[in-house]
Coordinates of C-alpha atoms and ligand atoms in Angstrom, one line a residue:
X266 CA 105.7 189.2 85.1
X267 CA 107.6 186.3 86.5
X268 CA 109.9 184.3 84.1
X269 CA 108.8 180.8 84.3
X270 CA 111.4 178.1 83.4
X271 CA 110.0 175.2 85.5
X272 CA 109.0 173.3 82.4
X273 CA 108.1 173.6 78.7
X274 CA 104.5 172.9 79.7
X275 CA 103.9 176.3 81.0
X276 CA 103.4 177.9 77.6
X277 CA 99.9 179.4 76.8
X278 CA 98.2 179.0 73.5
X279 CA 99.1 181.9 71.1
X280 CA 96.5 184.0 69.2
X281 CA 97.0 182.0 66.1
X282 CA 96.5 178.7 67.9
X283 CA 93.4 180.0 69.7
X284 CA 92.0 181.1 66.3
X285 CA 92.6 177.5 65.0
X286 CA 90.9 176.1 68.0
X287 CA 87.9 178.3 67.5
X288 CA 87.5 177.2 63.8
X289 CA 88.0 173.5 64.2
X290 CA 85.4 171.2 62.7
X291 CA 84.5 168.7 65.5
X292 CA 82.4 165.6 66.1
X293 CA 82.1 162.9 68.8
X294 CA 85.6 161.2 68.9
X295 CA 84.4 158.3 71.0
X296 CA 82.3 157.4 67.9
X297 CA 85.4 158.2 65.6
X298 CA 83.5 161.2 64.3
X299 CA 85.8 164.0 65.0
X300 CA 87.5 165.0 61.6
X301 CA 90.2 167.1 63.2
X302 CA 91.2 164.3 65.6
X303 CA 91.2 161.8 62.8
X304 CA 93.4 163.9 60.6
X305 CA 95.8 164.5 63.5
X306 CA 96.1 160.8 64.2
X307 CA 96.7 160.2 60.4
X308 CA 99.1 163.0 60.1
X309 CA 101.3 161.8 63.0
X310 CA 101.2 158.2 61.9
X311 CA 102.4 159.1 58.4
X312 CA 105.1 161.6 59.9
X313 CA 106.5 158.6 61.8
X314 CA 105.9 155.9 59.3
X315 CA 103.4 154.1 61.4
X316 CA 100.0 152.6 60.4
X317 CA 97.8 154.5 62.9
X318 CA 97.6 156.9 65.9
X319 CA 95.5 157.6 68.9
X320 CA 95.0 160.9 70.6
X321 CA 95.4 160.8 74.3
X322 CA 94.9 163.5 77.0
X323 CA 98.4 163.2 78.4
X324 CA 101.8 161.7 77.6
X325 CA 101.5 159.5 80.5
X326 CA 98.4 157.8 79.0
X327 CA 100.0 157.6 75.6
X328 CA 103.0 155.8 77.3
X329 CA 100.7 153.5 79.3
X330 CA 98.6 152.6 76.5
X331 CA 101.7 151.6 74.5
X332 CA 103.1 149.6 77.4
X333 CA 99.7 147.8 77.8
X334 CA 99.9 146.8 74.2
X335 CA 103.5 145.4 74.4
X336 CA 103.8 143.8 77.8
X337 CA 101.3 141.3 79.3
X338 CA 100.5 141.2 83.0
X339 CA 103.3 139.5 85.0
X340 CA 105.9 140.4 82.4
X341 CA 108.6 143.0 82.5
X342 CA 109.4 146.3 80.9
X343 CA 113.1 147.6 81.2
X344 CA 114.0 151.3 81.0
X345 CA 116.6 153.7 82.1
X346 CA 116.7 154.4 86.0
X347 CA 115.6 158.1 85.7
X348 CA 113.2 157.6 82.8
X349 CA 109.7 159.3 83.0
X350 CA 107.9 156.0 82.6
X351 CA 109.6 154.6 85.8
X352 CA 109.8 157.8 87.8
X353 CA 107.1 160.2 86.9
X354 CA 104.1 158.1 86.1
X355 CA 103.3 157.2 89.7
X356 CA 103.6 153.4 89.2
X357 CA 101.1 153.4 86.4
X358 CA 102.6 150.4 84.6
X359 CA 102.3 148.3 87.7
X360 CA 98.8 149.6 88.7
X361 CA 97.2 149.5 85.2
X362 CA 99.1 146.9 83.3
X363 CA 100.1 144.5 86.2
X364 CA 103.7 144.4 85.1
X365 CA 107.1 144.8 86.7
X366 CA 109.9 147.2 85.7
X367 CA 113.7 146.8 86.0
X368 CA 116.1 149.6 85.2
X369 CA 119.7 150.2 84.1
X370 CA 121.5 153.4 85.0
X371 CA 123.0 155.8 82.5
X372 CA 124.9 159.0 82.8
X373 CA 122.6 161.8 81.8
X374 CA 120.2 159.2 80.6
X375 CA 122.4 158.6 77.5
X376 CA 121.5 155.4 75.7
X377 CA 124.1 152.7 75.2
X378 CA 122.4 149.7 73.6
X379 CA 124.7 147.3 75.5
X380 CA 123.4 148.6 78.9
X381 CA 119.9 147.7 78.1
X382 CA 120.5 144.5 76.3
X383 CA 122.7 143.2 79.2
X384 CA 119.9 143.3 81.7
X385 CA 117.2 142.0 79.2
X386 CA 116.0 138.5 80.2
X387 CA 113.5 137.2 77.7
X388 CA 112.1 133.7 78.1
X389 CA 113.1 133.3 81.6
X390 CA 111.1 130.2 82.2
X391 CA 108.7 129.4 85.0
X392 CA 110.6 130.9 87.9
X393 CA 111.8 134.3 86.9
X394 CA 110.0 137.2 85.2
X395 CA 110.6 137.5 81.4
X396 CA 111.4 140.8 79.7
X397 CA 109.2 141.6 76.8
X398 CA 109.8 145.3 76.0
X399 CA 112.4 148.0 76.4
X400 CA 111.5 151.7 76.7
X401 CA 113.8 154.5 75.3
X402 CA 113.3 158.2 76.2
X403 CA 114.2 160.7 73.5
X404 CA 115.1 163.4 74.5
X405 CA 115.8 162.3 78.1
X406 CA 114.0 164.6 80.4
X407 CA 115.8 164.1 83.9
X408 CA 119.0 163.4 82.0
X409 CA 119.0 167.1 81.0
X410 CA 117.5 166.9 77.6
X411 CA 119.9 164.3 76.3
X412 CA 119.6 163.3 72.6
X413 CA 119.9 159.6 72.0
X414 CA 122.4 158.6 69.4
X415 CA 120.8 157.1 66.3
X416 CA 123.4 154.4 66.0
X417 CA 122.7 153.2 69.5
X418 CA 119.0 153.1 68.7
X419 CA 119.8 151.1 65.7
X420 CA 122.0 148.7 67.7
X421 CA 119.3 148.4 70.3
X422 CA 116.8 147.5 67.7
X423 CA 119.1 144.8 66.3
X424 CA 119.7 143.3 69.7
X425 CA 116.1 143.4 70.6
X426 CA 115.2 141.6 67.3
X427 CA 117.6 138.8 68.2
X428 CA 116.0 138.4 71.6
X429 CA 112.5 138.9 70.4
X430 CA 111.8 142.1 72.4
X431 CA 109.6 145.0 71.6
X432 CA 110.8 148.7 71.6
X433 CA 108.8 151.6 72.8
X434 CA 109.8 155.2 72.4
X435 CA 108.8 157.8 74.9
X436 CA 109.2 160.6 72.4
X437 CA 107.5 163.4 74.5
X438 CA 110.3 165.7 73.2
X439 CA 111.3 163.8 70.0
X440 CA 110.7 167.2 68.3
X441 CA 113.8 168.6 70.1
X442 CA 115.9 165.5 69.2
X443 CA 114.9 166.0 65.5
X444 CA 115.8 169.8 65.7
X445 CA 119.2 169.0 67.5
X446 CA 120.2 166.3 65.0
X447 CA 118.3 166.7 61.8
X448 CA 117.4 163.0 62.0
X449 CA 113.9 162.6 60.4
X450 CA 110.8 161.6 62.3
X451 CA 110.5 158.6 60.0
X452 CA 114.0 157.4 60.7
X453 CA 113.3 157.6 64.6
X454 CA 109.9 155.9 63.9
X455 CA 111.3 152.9 62.1
X456 CA 113.1 151.5 65.1
X457 CA 110.1 151.4 67.4
X458 CA 107.0 149.2 67.7
X459 CA 105.2 151.9 69.6
X460 CA 105.8 155.7 70.0
X461 CA 104.3 158.4 72.2
X462 CA 104.6 162.1 71.4
X463 CA 103.6 165.2 73.3
X464 CA 102.1 168.3 71.7
X465 CA 101.9 170.1 75.0
X466 CA 105.6 170.4 75.8
X467 CA 107.9 172.4 73.4
X468 CA 105.3 172.7 70.7
X469 CA 103.1 174.8 72.8
X470 CA 99.6 173.1 72.6
X471 CA 97.5 173.2 75.8
X472 CA 96.8 169.5 76.0
X473 CA 97.4 166.3 74.0
X474 CA 99.7 163.4 73.1
X475 CA 99.4 160.7 70.5
X476 CA 100.3 157.1 70.7
X477 CA 101.5 155.6 67.3
X478 CA 101.8 151.9 66.2
X479 CA 100.2 149.3 64.0
X480 CA 96.5 149.4 63.2
X481 CA 95.9 146.5 65.4
X482 CA 97.5 147.8 68.4
X483 CA 95.9 151.2 68.0
X484 CA 92.4 149.7 67.8
X485 CA 93.0 147.7 70.9
X486 CA 94.6 150.8 72.7
X487 CA 91.4 152.7 71.7
X488 CA 89.3 150.3 73.9
X489 CA 91.8 150.6 76.7
X490 CA 91.8 154.4 76.4
X491 CA 87.9 154.3 77.0
X492 CA 88.5 151.8 79.9
X493 CA 91.0 154.2 81.4
X494 CA 88.4 157.1 81.2
X495 CA 90.3 158.8 78.3
X496 CA 87.6 158.7 75.6
X497 CA 86.9 162.3 74.7
X498 CA 84.1 163.8 72.8
X499 CA 84.4 167.0 70.6
X500 CA 88.2 167.1 71.3
X501 CA 88.9 168.3 67.9
X502 CA 89.4 171.8 69.5
X503 CA 92.4 170.3 71.1
X504 CA 93.6 168.4 68.0
X505 CA 93.3 171.7 66.1
X506 CA 95.9 173.2 68.5
X507 CA 98.1 170.2 67.9
X508 CA 97.9 170.6 64.1
X509 CA 98.7 174.4 64.6
X510 CA 101.8 173.4 66.7
X511 CA 102.9 171.0 64.0
X512 CA 102.5 173.6 61.2
X513 CA 104.2 176.4 63.1
X514 CA 106.2 175.6 66.1
X515 CA 108.7 172.7 65.4
X516 CA 111.3 175.1 63.8
X517 CA 111.0 177.4 66.8
X518 CA 112.6 174.8 69.0
X519 CA 116.0 175.9 67.6
X520 CA 115.5 179.2 69.5
X521 CA 114.8 177.3 72.7
X522 CA 118.0 175.3 72.2
X523 CA 120.2 178.4 71.7
X524 CA 118.6 180.1 74.7
X525 CA 119.3 177.0 76.8
X526 CA 122.9 177.1 75.7
X527 CA 123.2 180.8 76.5
X528 CA 121.9 180.1 80.0
X529 CA 124.4 177.2 80.4
X530 CA 127.4 179.2 79.3
X531 CA 126.4 182.0 81.7
X532 CA 126.0 179.6 84.6
X533 CA 129.2 177.7 83.9
X534 CA 131.0 181.0 83.9
X535 CA 129.8 181.5 87.5
X536 CA 131.0 178.1 88.6
X537 CA 132.0 175.3 86.1
X538 CA 130.9 172.6 88.5
X539 CA 127.3 173.6 88.1
X540 CA 126.9 172.6 84.4
X541 CA 128.9 171.6 81.3
X542 CA 127.5 173.7 78.5
X543 CA 128.7 171.1 76.0
X544 CA 126.1 168.7 77.5
X545 CA 123.3 171.1 76.8
X546 CA 122.0 169.7 73.5
X547 CA 118.3 170.8 73.6
X548 CA 116.1 173.0 75.8
X549 CA 116.9 171.5 79.3
X550 CA 119.5 173.0 81.7
X551 CA 120.1 170.8 84.6
X552 CA 122.2 172.3 87.4
X553 CA 124.4 170.1 89.7
X554 CA 124.6 171.9 93.1
X555 CA 126.8 169.3 94.8
X556 CA 129.6 171.9 95.4
X557 CA 127.3 174.7 96.4
X558 CA 126.5 175.5 100.1
X559 CA 122.7 175.6 99.3
X560 CA 120.0 173.2 98.2
X561 CA 118.1 173.2 94.9
X562 CA 115.0 174.2 97.0
X563 CA 116.9 177.1 98.4
X564 CA 118.1 178.2 95.1
X565 CA 114.6 177.9 93.6
X566 CA 113.2 180.1 96.4
X567 CA 115.9 182.7 95.8
X568 CA 115.3 183.0 92.1
X569 CA 111.5 183.0 92.7
X570 CA 111.8 185.9 95.1
X571 CA 113.8 187.7 92.3
X572 CA 111.1 186.8 89.6
X573 CA 112.5 183.6 88.1
X574 CA 110.8 180.3 88.6
X575 CA 112.9 177.0 88.2
X576 CA 112.4 173.6 89.5
X577 CA 114.1 171.8 92.3
X578 CA 114.0 168.1 91.2
X579 CA 116.4 166.7 93.7
X580 CA 118.1 167.9 96.8
X581 CA 121.0 169.2 94.7
X582 CA 119.5 169.2 91.3
X583 CA 117.8 172.1 89.8
X584 CA 116.3 172.3 86.3
X585 CA 115.5 175.2 83.9
X586 CA 113.6 174.5 80.6
X587 CA 113.4 177.0 77.8
X588 CA 110.2 177.3 75.8
X589 CA 108.2 179.4 73.3
X590 CA 107.0 181.9 75.8
X591 CA 110.7 182.8 76.8
X592 CA 112.4 185.4 74.6
X593 CA 115.9 186.9 74.5
X594 CA 115.1 189.8 76.8
X595 CA 113.9 187.3 79.5
X596 CA 116.9 185.2 78.9
X597 CA 119.2 188.2 79.7
X598 CA 117.0 188.9 82.9
X599 CA 117.2 185.3 83.9
X600 CA 121.0 185.3 83.6
X601 CA 121.2 188.4 85.8
X602 CA 118.9 186.7 88.5
X603 CA 121.0 183.5 88.4
X604 CA 124.2 185.4 88.8
X605 CA 123.1 187.0 92.0
X606 CA 121.3 183.8 93.3
X607 CA 124.3 181.5 92.6
X608 CA 127.0 183.6 94.3
X609 CA 125.1 184.4 97.5
X610 CA 126.0 182.0 100.4
Ligands
PLP813 C1 106.1 165.2 80.1 C2 106.6 163.9 79.8 C3 105.7 162.9 79.5 C4 104.2 163.0 79.7 O1 103.8 163.7 80.7 P1 102.2 164.1 80.9 O2 102.3 165.2 82.0 O3 101.5 162.9 81.4 O4 101.7 164.6 79.6 C5 106.2 161.6 79.1 N1 107.5 161.5 79.0 C6 108.4 162.4 79.2 C7 109.8 162.2 79.0 C8 108.0 163.7 79.7 O5 108.9 164.6 79.8

């Protein structure tokens, strides 16, 4: 059996989760009749201190519904250069919301409030586009699982308030940030006008994300979700998996973080230019192959031939992501495979 570290989305529902799915009470969620979806939306809203939640099939849709609520057509959202919203949602904000985006670069995606606030241009008048919202990604995926410092988030909120700007949190992996820092979900929640969270990444559910905000924004987003083709029927079977994930799997992320660190330490021992293990804060191990005589695609092919799947996300950038279906024994095997693949010319 191959070891798959391409993403934390590759997990399969456990026996316990499948049991919860089988037993879930369901109804037609387009009519608001699915009790398991309703309780999931309420549960997550309460967890993050928000008024309401909306179940969505993907994190991209949850992000895009939030953006739609915050930014009017012709206005601007700003975000970090390598954020998921900007790079991995295929231009959805332009296509669906008719908005523009502008970006600030940050090393490893690490948030500095000043970087965002410096490029924000609210109320730009009749000739230039006006910024209306800022998006923050926590943890930062392409940054290598970077956790955003809570004091920078607080400073961003303060600056955004002074400029009259809204804040969106792309919290696909906010669970990992919470486990790494101990900062509560409510604390994270209080700085943002809209939040999206994913149940299908580290928490191991097969499908599902939730958008969180005020009652007013969520009821409007419900209409847009239907318009986007995201109105789902007896979808409590998926919400039950999400409940199960919240009940059982958040604490398991600490193991993913420990194994990611072990991978990073072993890889740095081969060549310290590949990764700084200090920078591995959560479950993502990003390898910089700049000093290596092979590309990320070549490395991914070599490890794949040896039974380890990793992602080549750039010409010289490879990514390994730990998850709940990856154990200590596989971690030792992965290290062996990487040792051989990384020393070969
Ligand atoms: C995975 C991810 C999403 C959502 O992705 P979907 O595949 O649409 O569910 C959003 N933001 C970040 C940072 C992600 O890593």
